[in-house]
Amino acid sequence: MATPRTPHTRKPDAQMNGAAIILKALQDQGVEVVFGYPGGAVLPIYDEIFKSNRIRHILVRHEQAAVHAAEGYARSTGKVGCVLVTSGPGATNAVTGLTDALMDSIPIVCLTGQVPTHLIGNDAFQEADTTGITRPCTKHNYLVKDVTRLADTIHEAVYVATTGRPGPVVVDLPKDILFAEGPYYAPNGNAHPSYKPQVKGDESAIERAVDLLAKAKRPIFYGGGGLINAGPKASKLYAELVRLTQAPTTLTLMGLGAYPSQDRQFLGMLGMHGTYEANLAMYNCDVMINIGARFDDRVTGRIADFSPNSTKVHVDIDPSSINKNVVVDLPIIGDAANVLEQMIKVWKAKGYKANAKPLEKWWAQIEKWRERKCLAFTEDTSIIKPQHAIKRLYELTRDRDTYITTEVGQHQMWAAQYFGFEEPNRWMTSGGLGTMGYGLPAAMGVQIAHPDSTVIDIAGEASYLMNIQELSTLAQYRLPVKSFIVNNQWMGMVRQWQELNHGGRYSESYSESLPDFIKVAEAFGGVGLRAETVDQLDDVIMEMLETDRFVLADIMVKKDENCFPMIPSGAAHYEMLLGPDDKAELETSENGMVLV
Amino acid sequence: MNATTEIAEATHTLAVLVDDEPGVLARVIGLFSGRGYNIESLTVSSVDTAAHLSRITIVTTGTPLIIAQIKAQLGRLVPVHSVHDLTLEGPHLERELALIKIRNVGEHRIEALRIADMFRARAIDSTLESFVFELTGSPSKITAFVELMSALGAIEVSRTGVVAIARGSNLDMPVFSTLEVNRKKAKQPAGKKAQKKV
Ligand SMILES: Cc1ncc(C[n+]2csc(CCOP(=O)(O)OP(=O)(O)O)c2C)c(N)n1
Ligand SMILES: [Mg+2]
């Protein structure tokens, strides 16, 4: 922002150059780690990093990876993730990461270098219109043209990124501003004059919601990523309310971990590759309580047939999520933790009890759906089934302190289905944007935040190649990230769609000319392992877990396995394909074909 | 029920108070184009120089759900202070200013003047073969005038788009800091103010 919003009445704490102001502001905001990559426009900041030692800088190998690493860091800690990149190509390389963070509501502050103010607009060397390019893929962005506004802009950026519905914020920094002497103002708690998201839910709406819940005969809770963003307290309260009401709960891909996966009341993930019981319970429920989910098209299937007979309550901190895809009966704007706390209070105050009789019937119905065992798969005695690989990985890491990231594709869905999460912040995946290449850098960020934990990227071989350069970062910082490559030698998810929707014409979806991942690991200074048969799998997993360096475990799995259950694009929840034999029954409709 | 159910579209006039900062208009316009909403008219101007606030008036059409989405999406932009749906909130006034140049001679010239008089349009420029008329009024009045003029000669039209405000004594989107600062300024010796600027 060029012009000061209000004239400064505060006294500056000190005078220093712009680069030092930035570091001081980040430090005062509690930022400990910055993921970045240097270049001409940000050299003054790197000079300060060199001199000050106040902030730990992690040198990535590609700016996209810097943002994903910051996302992994943020999602696994609940703190803001911080990124520093240079002007021009540095900024444009960060765009995919920023879009990813926007779609999944991850708090990121990304500092981008810019050419000096007097050259802006001149097509100067490494100039890009960064605020223009990033406007639609950030929650907000700034161009700082006045060093007196610099400190407050950084404070404001952190505030905007972390409050309300979190998201990425870009601060574009012309080089002359980094050199200019200016005042440093400490954070004063008055972060933004007008941006003040509503966090407490409307009391009367909450009473009505609890009332609905108490009277429901077939209730269901549908929790999303908002539960994770609202902090671990929100997940605790969510579990408390779910247990009080004895209702079943499902979670979205982004919400996994918000409710313990092993609990009887958990029906598994819902949506395109969700469980039979979760999707049918959503279809048949009479009261739906959505907390922090956004009725994404991957979840709803065909909108016209989405849970047609239910009264829907939608709790969200972002008013624009309300009635965007699905019209709800009772919207509640607020932070998930606050609203859940309010709901529990009302439930207790009114002396409500779980509605035993109808619930018993509802659960009996759900158990019938459960008996279909939609996640069962036929084991093979020699070839490793991908589902089996993930199941074993889960079972062999259960007593460990484990964090999981994924790439994008079938392996991601299998990970969501077969890996259980008992608490929030343990599961990092690119849900909204579906960014191949997310998992390895995200795992890097998680490992930086949790140096002693087991951090595993469940990867597909094609996705893995998209940010494989980050192995060099793992080597430099001795980050013992484990890459569990579910290697089917196909862009499996693409192949599956081509099989189901395009007559088995496998156009360009074979993972051609794959590298030898063992040699790749060794070339970068890590350890490479391979499992080719079922009996090798456990040994490889154990060896991977016990190695204190980074490991690439190349798990050669059945090549043409498909991911089920599946609701074809444009179909409804009751039109699930449960396995390969269902395929013939339901062709994807013409309307569905055009959907992504 | 779902968001795509067909319900009649209606035109709404929105008043949006925003921080007057670079990029804010691009943000608003980008929101409309990025999400496929209509803009029939958009006007913007600073209304409070001391507090750096601008007011944007947007005329848009959509189903009630789309209009609600537009308002929520606008409200979510960080520099947006408030969004008012003047169409929903009660009676309001809409005005537009237009400059219409007409080139013609003879009888048509006289007829143009006569009609301009009826519409209370003022001629603010004239040559022997042209007039420029200034006209304020509701958008439909201006459209009617433009249509009549086009029958009387070759025309060129520049319109501001709609500005709007609610009727009655309520100040829903008040502007005060201009006044406050002016008052403060008045009390301050001139020299001090100049110093502060440096
Ligand atoms: C950056 C990017 N490009 C393209 C896609 C489209 N896409 C989705 S899944 C997929 C294949 C992924 O293959 P792999 O990583 O081997 O995972 P698999 O499905 O085989 O488990 C592709 C190309 C994407 N999601 N992201
Ligand atoms: Mg693959």
Short mmCIF file of C-alpha atoms in Angstrom, two decimals, chain A residues 1-5 7 135 139-142 160 165 192-195 303-304 318-327, chain B residues 1-4 19-24 26-27 35 50-52 65 68-69 72-73 75-81 196:
data_model
loop_
_atom_site.label_atom_id
_atom_site.label_comp_id
_atom_site.label_asym_id
_atom_site.label_seq_id
_atom_site.Cartn_x
_atom_site.Cartn_y
_atom_site.Cartn_z
CA MET A 1 0.00 0.00 0.00
CA ALA A 2 1.41 3.26 -1.03
CA THR A 3 -0.43 5.55 1.31
CA PRO A 4 -0.51 5.23 5.06
CA ARG A 5 -3.97 4.29 6.23
CA PRO A 7 -0.96 8.78 10.26
CA ARG A 135 -4.29 -11.25 -6.54
CA LYS A 139 -6.25 -14.04 0.51
CA HIS A 140 -4.68 -10.61 0.26
CA ASN A 141 -1.51 -9.02 -1.02
CA TYR A 142 0.53 -5.86 -0.53
CA VAL A 160 -4.71 -11.51 7.81
CA ARG A 165 -10.49 -18.38 7.23
CA HIS A 192 -6.35 -4.07 10.76
CA PRO A 193 -8.96 -1.34 10.93
CA SER A 194 -11.76 -3.19 9.20
CA TYR A 195 -10.87 -6.87 8.79
CA ILE A 303 -25.89 -31.65 -6.29
CA ALA A 304 -29.54 -32.28 -7.13
CA ASP A 318 -16.36 -17.70 5.98
CA PRO A 319 -19.80 -16.26 5.13
CA SER A 320 -19.14 -16.85 1.42
CA SER A 321 -19.07 -20.61 2.02
CA ILE A 322 -22.71 -20.49 3.04
CA ASN A 323 -25.17 -21.41 0.28
CA LYS A 324 -22.38 -21.44 -2.31
CA ASN A 325 -22.92 -25.01 -3.53
CA VAL A 326 -25.70 -26.31 -1.33
CA VAL A 327 -28.52 -24.31 0.17
CA MET B 1 -32.68 -27.69 -3.26
CA ASN B 2 -29.46 -26.48 -4.69
CA ALA B 3 -27.72 -23.32 -5.74
CA THR B 4 -28.32 -23.85 -9.43
CA ASP B 19 -9.96 1.21 1.60
CA ASP B 20 -8.74 3.60 -1.05
CA GLU B 21 -5.57 1.74 -1.96
CA PRO B 22 -3.93 0.55 -5.16
CA GLY B 23 -5.38 -2.67 -6.50
CA VAL B 24 -8.69 -2.50 -4.66
CA ALA B 26 -8.81 -4.75 -9.57
CA ARG B 27 -9.70 -7.00 -6.64
CA ARG B 35 -16.45 -16.08 -10.47
CA ALA B 50 -8.51 11.43 5.43
CA ALA B 51 -9.58 7.88 6.19
CA HIS B 52 -8.65 6.75 2.67
CA LEU B 65 -28.52 -16.86 -4.08
CA ALA B 68 -26.02 -13.27 -1.62
CA GLN B 69 -22.80 -14.94 -2.83
CA ALA B 72 -20.42 -12.46 0.86
CA GLN B 73 -17.49 -12.62 -1.55
CA GLY B 75 -17.39 -8.76 2.24
CA ARG B 76 -14.56 -11.24 2.46
CA LEU B 77 -12.07 -9.01 0.61
CA VAL B 78 -9.72 -7.61 3.20
CA PRO B 79 -9.96 -3.91 2.14
CA VAL B 80 -13.77 -3.98 2.08
CA HIS B 81 -15.34 -2.26 5.09
CA LYS B 196 4.22 16.97 9.83
#
